Amino acid sequence: MSAVLGGLGGALLAYVMIGPSVTKENDSNKAYDASQPPFTVSVQPEQSEPREWAMVLDRTLTDDEVRKMKSLKGSSSVFSYLKSLGGRPLAYAPFLEHAPQRYPEEQTASGGMEFSDTFKMTVMSTRQYAVTINDWKVTGLTCRESTAQAVVGLPPQGGVAYEGIRLHLPPRADEPVLTDDTEGQGEPYFGNRFVEVGNGQSSGGLRVEVIAPRGQTCEWGIQVHYNDTHRPEGRWVQLKDDKGEPLRIRTESVPENPRQSWVFGSMPWTSCDDMPEEGQCYGL
């Protein structure tokens, strides 16, 4: 009987101690989780060839380079060749045909085509609990005249927008906006959407189309607003690069008056310097 009662007493004591032990462990886990960075962000220029693109260079092409360019078959070969010469790719910004009427009117108010400098932003977190990024704003915007001297374009042949977000520099009201070819196109992205990481979801991300003023190159940073279990009231933080410095993103557009411009389209090659009235040259 003594042995039985002793065993029951030990079991009862262990049961009683489970509550405080679990609570202490949970508190310890939460404290460790709160000590970890809520997220880290990496920004990488888009590497793939856009459907419709323009390549800008800080010098004009030589006669030999023009002949080489014209001899290549297919846009991908031309794209790769121009990149090897130091060209920097831009994309013709697709028209957001399903956006609210106010947005297309703003988009075309300045006339001409718009070009986006596109990057992919990846958000990663090792947090046990969810972290929600639900807003952002552009910071430290500075712009200067573009150094580009030449531009080669593959004009639009029609097509839908890519999935992602878009903003202008400086941002327009409600930007960034959703670009997906779905319901909600042209609406503020963070109006009812967010990026969530942690809680078993290690990464998330966005494809970002940024449109700089024509003829200018801009540098800028990003502040994001996030909420999590440890800071439910939310907090604004400045994104930093891998050296711990404030992240600076470079965005450019086509030059205002390029010394040399070509288009590659329905006609194999057109020099916009010789035929500026050619429809394919519109925007360059």
mmCIF file of C-alpha atoms in Angstrom:
data_model
loop_
_atom_site.group_PDB
_atom_site.id
_atom_site.type_symbol
_atom_site.label_atom_id
_atom_site.label_comp_id
_atom_site.label_asym_id
_atom_site.label_seq_id
_atom_site.Cartn_x
_atom_site.Cartn_y
_atom_site.Cartn_z
ATOM 1 C CA MET A 1 0.000 0.000 0.000
ATOM 2 C CA SER A 2 2.847 2.371 0.848
ATOM 3 C CA ALA A 3 4.490 1.662 -2.498
ATOM 4 C CA VAL A 4 1.216 2.303 -4.366
ATOM 5 C CA LEU A 5 0.569 5.542 -2.516
ATOM 6 C CA GLY A 6 4.164 6.640 -3.133
ATOM 7 C CA GLY A 7 3.807 5.979 -6.842
ATOM 8 C CA LEU A 8 0.511 7.877 -6.993
ATOM 9 C CA GLY A 9 2.065 10.761 -5.092
ATOM 10 C CA GLY A 10 4.984 10.966 -7.514
ATOM 11 C CA ALA A 11 2.667 10.889 -10.519
ATOM 12 C CA LEU A 12 0.456 13.579 -8.992
ATOM 13 C CA LEU A 13 3.467 15.792 -8.287
ATOM 14 C CA ALA A 14 4.709 15.369 -11.865
ATOM 15 C CA TYR A 15 1.253 16.247 -13.200
ATOM 16 C CA VAL A 16 1.041 19.351 -11.037
ATOM 17 C CA MET A 17 4.504 20.464 -12.232
ATOM 18 C CA ILE A 18 3.639 20.105 -15.956
ATOM 19 C CA GLY A 19 1.818 23.436 -16.062
ATOM 20 C CA PRO A 20 4.622 25.624 -14.667
ATOM 21 C CA SER A 21 7.241 23.697 -16.651
ATOM 22 C CA VAL A 22 5.428 24.134 -19.976
ATOM 23 C CA THR A 23 4.746 27.813 -19.244
ATOM 24 C CA LYS A 24 8.415 28.394 -18.440
ATOM 25 C CA GLU A 25 9.503 26.622 -21.630
ATOM 26 C CA ASN A 26 7.031 28.635 -23.736
ATOM 27 C CA ASP A 27 8.246 31.879 -22.184
ATOM 28 C CA SER A 28 11.824 30.853 -22.906
ATOM 29 C CA ASN A 29 10.958 30.025 -26.536
ATOM 30 C CA LYS A 30 9.180 33.349 -26.974
ATOM 31 C CA ALA A 31 12.125 35.243 -25.501
ATOM 32 C CA TYR A 32 14.535 33.471 -27.850
ATOM 33 C CA ASP A 33 12.210 34.074 -30.816
ATOM 34 C CA ALA A 34 11.940 37.771 -29.950
ATOM 35 C CA SER A 35 15.745 38.038 -29.864
ATOM 36 C CA GLN A 36 16.014 36.903 -33.498
ATOM 37 C CA PRO A 37 15.751 39.413 -36.390
ATOM 38 C CA PRO A 38 12.107 39.519 -37.530
ATOM 39 C CA PHE A 39 13.231 39.119 -41.153
ATOM 40 C CA THR A 40 16.038 39.767 -43.597
ATOM 41 C CA VAL A 41 15.590 41.127 -47.115
ATOM 42 C CA SER A 42 17.615 40.645 -50.293
ATOM 43 C CA VAL A 43 17.144 42.612 -53.509
ATOM 44 C CA GLN A 44 18.355 41.248 -56.847
ATOM 45 C CA PRO A 45 17.886 42.681 -60.361
ATOM 46 C CA GLU A 46 15.701 40.469 -62.520
ATOM 47 C CA GLN A 47 17.967 38.226 -64.573
ATOM 48 C CA SER A 48 15.553 36.806 -67.145
ATOM 49 C CA GLU A 49 14.829 38.503 -70.476
ATOM 50 C CA PRO A 50 11.603 40.566 -70.359
ATOM 51 C CA ARG A 51 9.010 40.022 -73.089
ATOM 52 C CA GLU A 52 9.574 43.592 -74.344
ATOM 53 C CA TRP A 53 12.785 45.323 -73.387
ATOM 54 C CA ALA A 54 15.123 48.253 -73.920
ATOM 55 C CA MET A 55 18.863 48.049 -73.339
ATOM 56 C CA VAL A 56 20.725 51.220 -72.365
ATOM 57 C CA LEU A 57 24.490 51.683 -72.716
ATOM 58 C CA ASP A 58 26.830 54.434 -71.532
ATOM 59 C CA ARG A 59 28.420 54.650 -74.973
ATOM 60 C CA THR A 60 27.366 54.331 -78.600
ATOM 61 C CA LEU A 61 27.894 51.073 -80.468
ATOM 62 C CA THR A 62 30.771 50.888 -82.926
ATOM 63 C CA ASP A 63 30.137 50.013 -86.572
ATOM 64 C CA ASP A 64 31.478 46.503 -85.956
ATOM 65 C CA GLU A 65 29.190 46.054 -82.945
ATOM 66 C CA VAL A 66 26.180 47.228 -84.967
ATOM 67 C CA ARG A 67 27.015 44.714 -87.714
ATOM 68 C CA LYS A 68 27.404 41.968 -85.118
ATOM 69 C CA MET A 69 24.101 42.916 -83.478
ATOM 70 C CA LYS A 70 22.269 42.859 -86.818
ATOM 71 C CA SER A 71 23.712 39.441 -87.684
ATOM 72 C CA LEU A 72 22.284 37.762 -84.580
ATOM 73 C CA LYS A 73 19.108 35.705 -84.811
ATOM 74 C CA GLY A 74 16.369 36.176 -82.259
ATOM 75 C CA SER A 75 15.860 38.672 -79.477
ATOM 76 C CA SER A 76 17.515 36.487 -76.826
ATOM 77 C CA SER A 77 20.817 36.488 -78.722
ATOM 78 C CA VAL A 78 20.685 40.270 -79.112
ATOM 79 C CA PHE A 79 19.758 40.683 -75.432
ATOM 80 C CA SER A 80 22.719 38.555 -74.277
ATOM 81 C CA TYR A 81 25.141 40.278 -76.666
ATOM 82 C CA LEU A 82 24.185 43.773 -75.518
ATOM 83 C CA LYS A 83 24.495 42.740 -71.867
ATOM 84 C CA SER A 84 28.012 41.478 -72.632
ATOM 85 C CA LEU A 85 28.824 44.984 -73.919
ATOM 86 C CA GLY A 86 27.768 46.520 -70.619
ATOM 87 C CA GLY A 87 24.109 47.127 -71.472
ATOM 88 C CA ARG A 88 21.592 47.489 -68.660
ATOM 89 C CA PRO A 89 18.135 46.035 -69.347
ATOM 90 C CA LEU A 90 14.856 47.834 -68.788
ATOM 91 C CA ALA A 91 11.356 46.576 -69.551
ATOM 92 C CA TYR A 92 8.549 48.331 -71.385
ATOM 93 C CA ALA A 93 6.013 48.815 -68.594
ATOM 94 C CA PRO A 94 2.812 46.956 -69.619
ATOM 95 C CA PHE A 95 -0.351 49.020 -69.716
ATOM 96 C CA LEU A 96 -2.578 48.079 -66.764
ATOM 97 C CA GLU A 97 -5.765 47.705 -68.781
ATOM 98 C CA HIS A 98 -7.798 46.303 -65.869
ATOM 99 C CA ALA A 99 -6.782 49.042 -63.439
ATOM 100 C CA PRO A 100 -9.269 51.649 -62.178
ATOM 101 C CA GLN A 101 -9.759 54.458 -64.711
ATOM 102 C CA ARG A 102 -7.789 56.959 -62.625
ATOM 103 C CA TYR A 103 -4.592 54.908 -62.840
ATOM 104 C CA PRO A 104 -4.266 54.541 -66.659
ATOM 105 C CA GLU A 105 -4.972 58.263 -67.023
ATOM 106 C CA GLU A 106 -2.086 59.075 -64.681
ATOM 107 C CA GLN A 107 0.121 56.485 -66.329
ATOM 108 C CA THR A 108 -0.102 58.094 -69.792
ATOM 109 C CA ALA A 109 -0.363 61.727 -68.694
ATOM 110 C CA SER A 110 3.253 62.481 -69.611
ATOM 111 C CA GLY A 111 2.950 60.835 -73.031
ATOM 112 C CA GLY A 112 5.264 58.245 -74.515
ATOM 113 C CA MET A 113 6.121 54.813 -73.218
ATOM 114 C CA GLU A 114 7.185 54.063 -69.673
ATOM 115 C CA PHE A 115 10.129 51.808 -68.833
ATOM 116 C CA SER A 116 10.576 49.873 -65.622
ATOM 117 C CA ASP A 117 13.779 48.844 -63.882
ATOM 118 C CA THR A 118 12.720 45.583 -62.259
ATOM 119 C CA PHE A 119 14.017 43.692 -59.231
ATOM 120 C CA LYS A 120 12.954 40.804 -57.033
ATOM 121 C CA MET A 121 12.722 41.344 -53.292
ATOM 122 C CA THR A 122 12.990 38.201 -51.151
ATOM 123 C CA VAL A 123 11.989 38.272 -47.477
ATOM 124 C CA MET A 124 13.289 35.521 -45.156
ATOM 125 C CA SER A 125 12.664 34.741 -41.506
ATOM 126 C CA THR A 126 13.606 32.080 -38.965
ATOM 127 C CA ARG A 127 10.997 33.281 -36.490
ATOM 128 C CA GLN A 128 8.763 30.656 -34.880
ATOM 129 C CA TYR A 129 5.860 33.108 -34.894
ATOM 130 C CA ALA A 130 4.429 34.910 -37.927
ATOM 131 C CA VAL A 131 5.816 38.268 -39.077
ATOM 132 C CA THR A 132 3.561 40.355 -41.324
ATOM 133 C CA ILE A 133 4.864 43.153 -43.580
ATOM 134 C CA ASN A 134 1.846 45.309 -44.355
ATOM 135 C CA ASP A 135 3.159 48.623 -45.704
ATOM 136 C CA TRP A 136 6.255 50.331 -47.132
ATOM 137 C CA LYS A 137 7.487 53.750 -48.178
ATOM 138 C CA VAL A 138 10.296 55.158 -50.325
ATOM 139 C CA THR A 139 13.049 57.005 -48.440
ATOM 140 C CA GLY A 140 16.095 59.077 -49.349
ATOM 141 C CA LEU A 141 15.177 59.528 -53.029
ATOM 142 C CA THR A 142 17.845 61.278 -55.128
ATOM 143 C CA CYS A 143 17.901 61.526 -58.947
ATOM 144 C CA ARG A 144 20.431 62.749 -61.512
ATOM 145 C CA GLU A 145 20.718 62.894 -65.290
ATOM 146 C CA SER A 146 21.207 59.517 -66.946
ATOM 147 C CA THR A 147 24.675 58.744 -68.324
ATOM 148 C CA ALA A 148 23.253 56.491 -71.066
ATOM 149 C CA GLN A 149 24.197 57.387 -74.639
ATOM 150 C CA ALA A 150 22.593 54.565 -76.620
ATOM 151 C CA VAL A 151 19.393 52.538 -76.402
ATOM 152 C CA VAL A 152 18.243 49.419 -78.254
ATOM 153 C CA GLY A 153 14.613 48.386 -77.924
ATOM 154 C CA LEU A 154 12.388 45.381 -78.559
ATOM 155 C CA PRO A 155 9.005 47.179 -78.699
ATOM 156 C CA PRO A 156 5.777 45.738 -77.274
ATOM 157 C CA GLN A 157 3.838 43.305 -79.445
ATOM 158 C CA GLY A 158 0.941 43.096 -77.001
ATOM 159 C CA GLY A 159 0.736 41.012 -73.841
ATOM 160 C CA VAL A 160 -0.400 40.980 -70.242
ATOM 161 C CA ALA A 161 1.290 42.374 -67.164
ATOM 162 C CA TYR A 162 3.567 40.287 -64.971
ATOM 163 C CA GLU A 163 2.574 39.304 -61.455
ATOM 164 C CA GLY A 164 3.961 41.752 -58.905
ATOM 165 C CA ILE A 165 3.809 45.406 -57.877
ATOM 166 C CA ARG A 166 4.658 48.756 -59.503
ATOM 167 C CA LEU A 167 5.609 52.220 -58.351
ATOM 168 C CA HIS A 168 6.930 55.437 -59.856
ATOM 169 C CA LEU A 169 9.688 57.667 -58.496
ATOM 170 C CA PRO A 170 8.556 59.647 -56.648
ATOM 171 C CA PRO A 171 5.647 57.311 -55.808
ATOM 172 C CA ARG A 172 2.146 58.308 -56.855
ATOM 173 C CA ALA A 173 -0.764 58.168 -54.439
ATOM 174 C CA ASP A 174 -1.565 54.621 -53.276
ATOM 175 C CA GLU A 175 1.589 53.101 -54.794
ATOM 176 C CA PRO A 176 2.884 50.454 -54.920
ATOM 177 C CA VAL A 177 -0.031 48.972 -56.860
ATOM 178 C CA LEU A 178 -0.813 45.417 -57.916
ATOM 179 C CA THR A 179 0.127 44.571 -61.521
ATOM 180 C CA ASP A 180 -1.316 41.035 -61.773
ATOM 181 C CA ASP A 181 -3.725 40.516 -64.661
ATOM 182 C CA THR A 182 -6.488 39.783 -62.153
ATOM 183 C CA GLU A 183 -9.147 41.520 -60.096
ATOM 184 C CA GLY A 184 -7.442 44.243 -58.104
ATOM 185 C CA GLN A 185 -4.974 45.344 -60.789
ATOM 186 C CA GLY A 186 -3.933 48.979 -60.237
ATOM 187 C CA GLU A 187 -5.199 48.991 -56.639
ATOM 188 C CA PRO A 188 -2.894 49.733 -53.663
ATOM 189 C CA TYR A 189 -1.017 46.501 -52.955
ATOM 190 C CA PHE A 190 -0.913 46.952 -49.201
ATOM 191 C CA GLY A 191 -4.573 47.984 -49.079
ATOM 192 C CA ASN A 192 -5.626 44.396 -48.372
ATOM 193 C CA ARG A 193 -2.494 42.335 -49.010
ATOM 194 C CA PHE A 194 0.694 41.649 -47.090
ATOM 195 C CA VAL A 195 3.869 39.575 -47.066
ATOM 196 C CA GLU A 196 3.961 36.991 -44.265
ATOM 197 C CA VAL A 197 6.994 34.989 -43.151
ATOM 198 C CA GLY A 198 7.868 32.994 -40.043
ATOM 199 C CA ASN A 199 5.483 30.479 -38.468
ATOM 200 C CA GLY A 200 6.897 27.731 -40.690
ATOM 201 C CA GLN A 201 7.012 29.888 -43.828
ATOM 202 C CA SER A 202 10.679 30.682 -44.287
ATOM 203 C CA SER A 203 10.454 33.061 -47.248
ATOM 204 C CA GLY A 204 8.198 35.285 -49.301
ATOM 205 C CA GLY A 205 8.792 37.864 -51.973
ATOM 206 C CA LEU A 206 7.655 40.351 -54.584
ATOM 207 C CA ARG A 207 8.546 41.241 -58.161
ATOM 208 C CA VAL A 208 8.854 45.038 -58.209
ATOM 209 C CA GLU A 209 8.571 47.254 -61.317
ATOM 210 C CA VAL A 210 10.027 50.704 -60.619
ATOM 211 C CA ILE A 211 9.577 53.575 -63.108
ATOM 212 C CA ALA A 212 12.077 56.429 -62.882
ATOM 213 C CA PRO A 213 11.539 59.811 -64.569
ATOM 214 C CA ARG A 214 12.593 59.692 -68.203
ATOM 215 C CA GLY A 215 16.252 60.628 -68.695
ATOM 216 C CA GLN A 216 17.135 60.161 -65.025
ATOM 217 C CA THR A 217 18.845 57.643 -62.762
ATOM 218 C CA CYS A 218 17.612 57.482 -59.170
ATOM 219 C CA GLU A 219 18.774 55.945 -55.901
ATOM 220 C CA TRP A 220 16.410 55.288 -53.023
ATOM 221 C CA GLY A 221 15.735 53.196 -49.941
ATOM 222 C CA ILE A 222 12.758 51.417 -48.389
ATOM 223 C CA GLN A 223 11.136 51.482 -44.981
ATOM 224 C CA VAL A 224 8.698 48.680 -44.234
ATOM 225 C CA HIS A 225 6.062 48.381 -41.536
ATOM 226 C CA TYR A 226 5.623 45.031 -39.807
ATOM 227 C CA ASN A 227 3.632 43.441 -36.992
ATOM 228 C CA ASP A 228 4.305 40.266 -35.035
ATOM 229 C CA THR A 229 3.395 38.578 -31.742
ATOM 230 C CA HIS A 230 6.126 40.440 -29.882
ATOM 231 C CA ARG A 231 5.224 43.840 -31.339
ATOM 232 C CA PRO A 232 1.496 43.788 -32.148
ATOM 233 C CA GLU A 233 1.374 47.594 -32.361
ATOM 234 C CA GLY A 234 3.722 47.425 -35.358
ATOM 235 C CA ARG A 235 6.988 49.139 -36.231
ATOM 236 C CA TRP A 236 8.659 50.932 -39.158
ATOM 237 C CA VAL A 237 12.193 49.757 -40.010
ATOM 238 C CA GLN A 238 14.715 50.848 -42.644
ATOM 239 C CA LEU A 239 15.869 47.981 -44.847
ATOM 240 C CA LYS A 240 19.624 47.384 -44.756
ATOM 241 C CA ASP A 241 22.076 45.659 -47.090
ATOM 242 C CA ASP A 242 24.347 42.716 -46.213
ATOM 243 C CA LYS A 243 26.897 45.139 -44.724
ATOM 244 C CA GLY A 244 24.380 46.617 -42.310
ATOM 245 C CA GLU A 245 24.138 49.897 -44.210
ATOM 246 C CA PRO A 246 20.813 51.420 -45.334
ATOM 247 C CA LEU A 247 19.777 49.618 -48.524
ATOM 248 C CA ARG A 248 20.123 51.758 -51.674
ATOM 249 C CA ILE A 249 18.376 50.697 -54.871
ATOM 250 C CA ARG A 250 19.441 52.072 -58.262
ATOM 251 C CA THR A 251 16.691 52.673 -60.829
ATOM 252 C CA GLU A 252 17.042 54.246 -64.271
ATOM 253 C CA SER A 253 15.074 54.993 -67.401
ATOM 254 C CA VAL A 254 15.942 55.525 -71.061
ATOM 255 C CA PRO A 255 17.975 58.674 -71.887
ATOM 256 C CA GLU A 256 16.045 61.795 -72.864
ATOM 257 C CA ASN A 257 17.971 62.384 -76.098
ATOM 258 C CA PRO A 258 20.129 59.335 -76.882
ATOM 259 C CA ARG A 259 22.976 59.765 -79.337
ATOM 260 C CA GLN A 260 22.111 56.395 -80.876
ATOM 261 C CA SER A 261 18.888 54.351 -80.876
ATOM 262 C CA TRP A 262 17.724 51.171 -82.585
ATOM 263 C CA VAL A 263 14.610 49.024 -82.489
ATOM 264 C CA PHE A 264 14.297 45.341 -83.274
ATOM 265 C CA GLY A 265 10.753 44.330 -84.213
ATOM 266 C CA SER A 266 8.426 43.634 -87.161
ATOM 267 C CA MET A 267 11.076 45.189 -89.413
ATOM 268 C CA PRO A 268 14.364 43.392 -88.631
ATOM 269 C CA TRP A 269 16.246 46.560 -87.609
ATOM 270 C CA THR A 270 15.343 50.225 -87.648
ATOM 271 C CA SER A 271 17.662 53.104 -86.809
ATOM 272 C CA CYS A 272 15.535 55.643 -84.975
ATOM 273 C CA ASP A 273 18.201 58.246 -85.724
ATOM 274 C CA ASP A 274 17.455 57.837 -89.456
ATOM 275 C CA MET A 275 13.699 57.126 -89.178
ATOM 276 C CA PRO A 276 12.404 58.816 -85.998
ATOM 277 C CA GLU A 277 8.843 58.809 -87.361
ATOM 278 C CA GLU A 278 8.815 54.987 -87.534
ATOM 279 C CA GLY A 279 6.081 53.705 -85.223
ATOM 280 C CA GLN A 280 8.357 51.216 -83.513
ATOM 281 C CA CYS A 281 10.579 54.102 -82.395
ATOM 282 C CA TYR A 282 7.743 55.580 -80.321
ATOM 283 C CA GLY A 283 9.024 55.908 -76.783
ATOM 284 C CA LEU A 284 12.729 55.806 -77.649
#
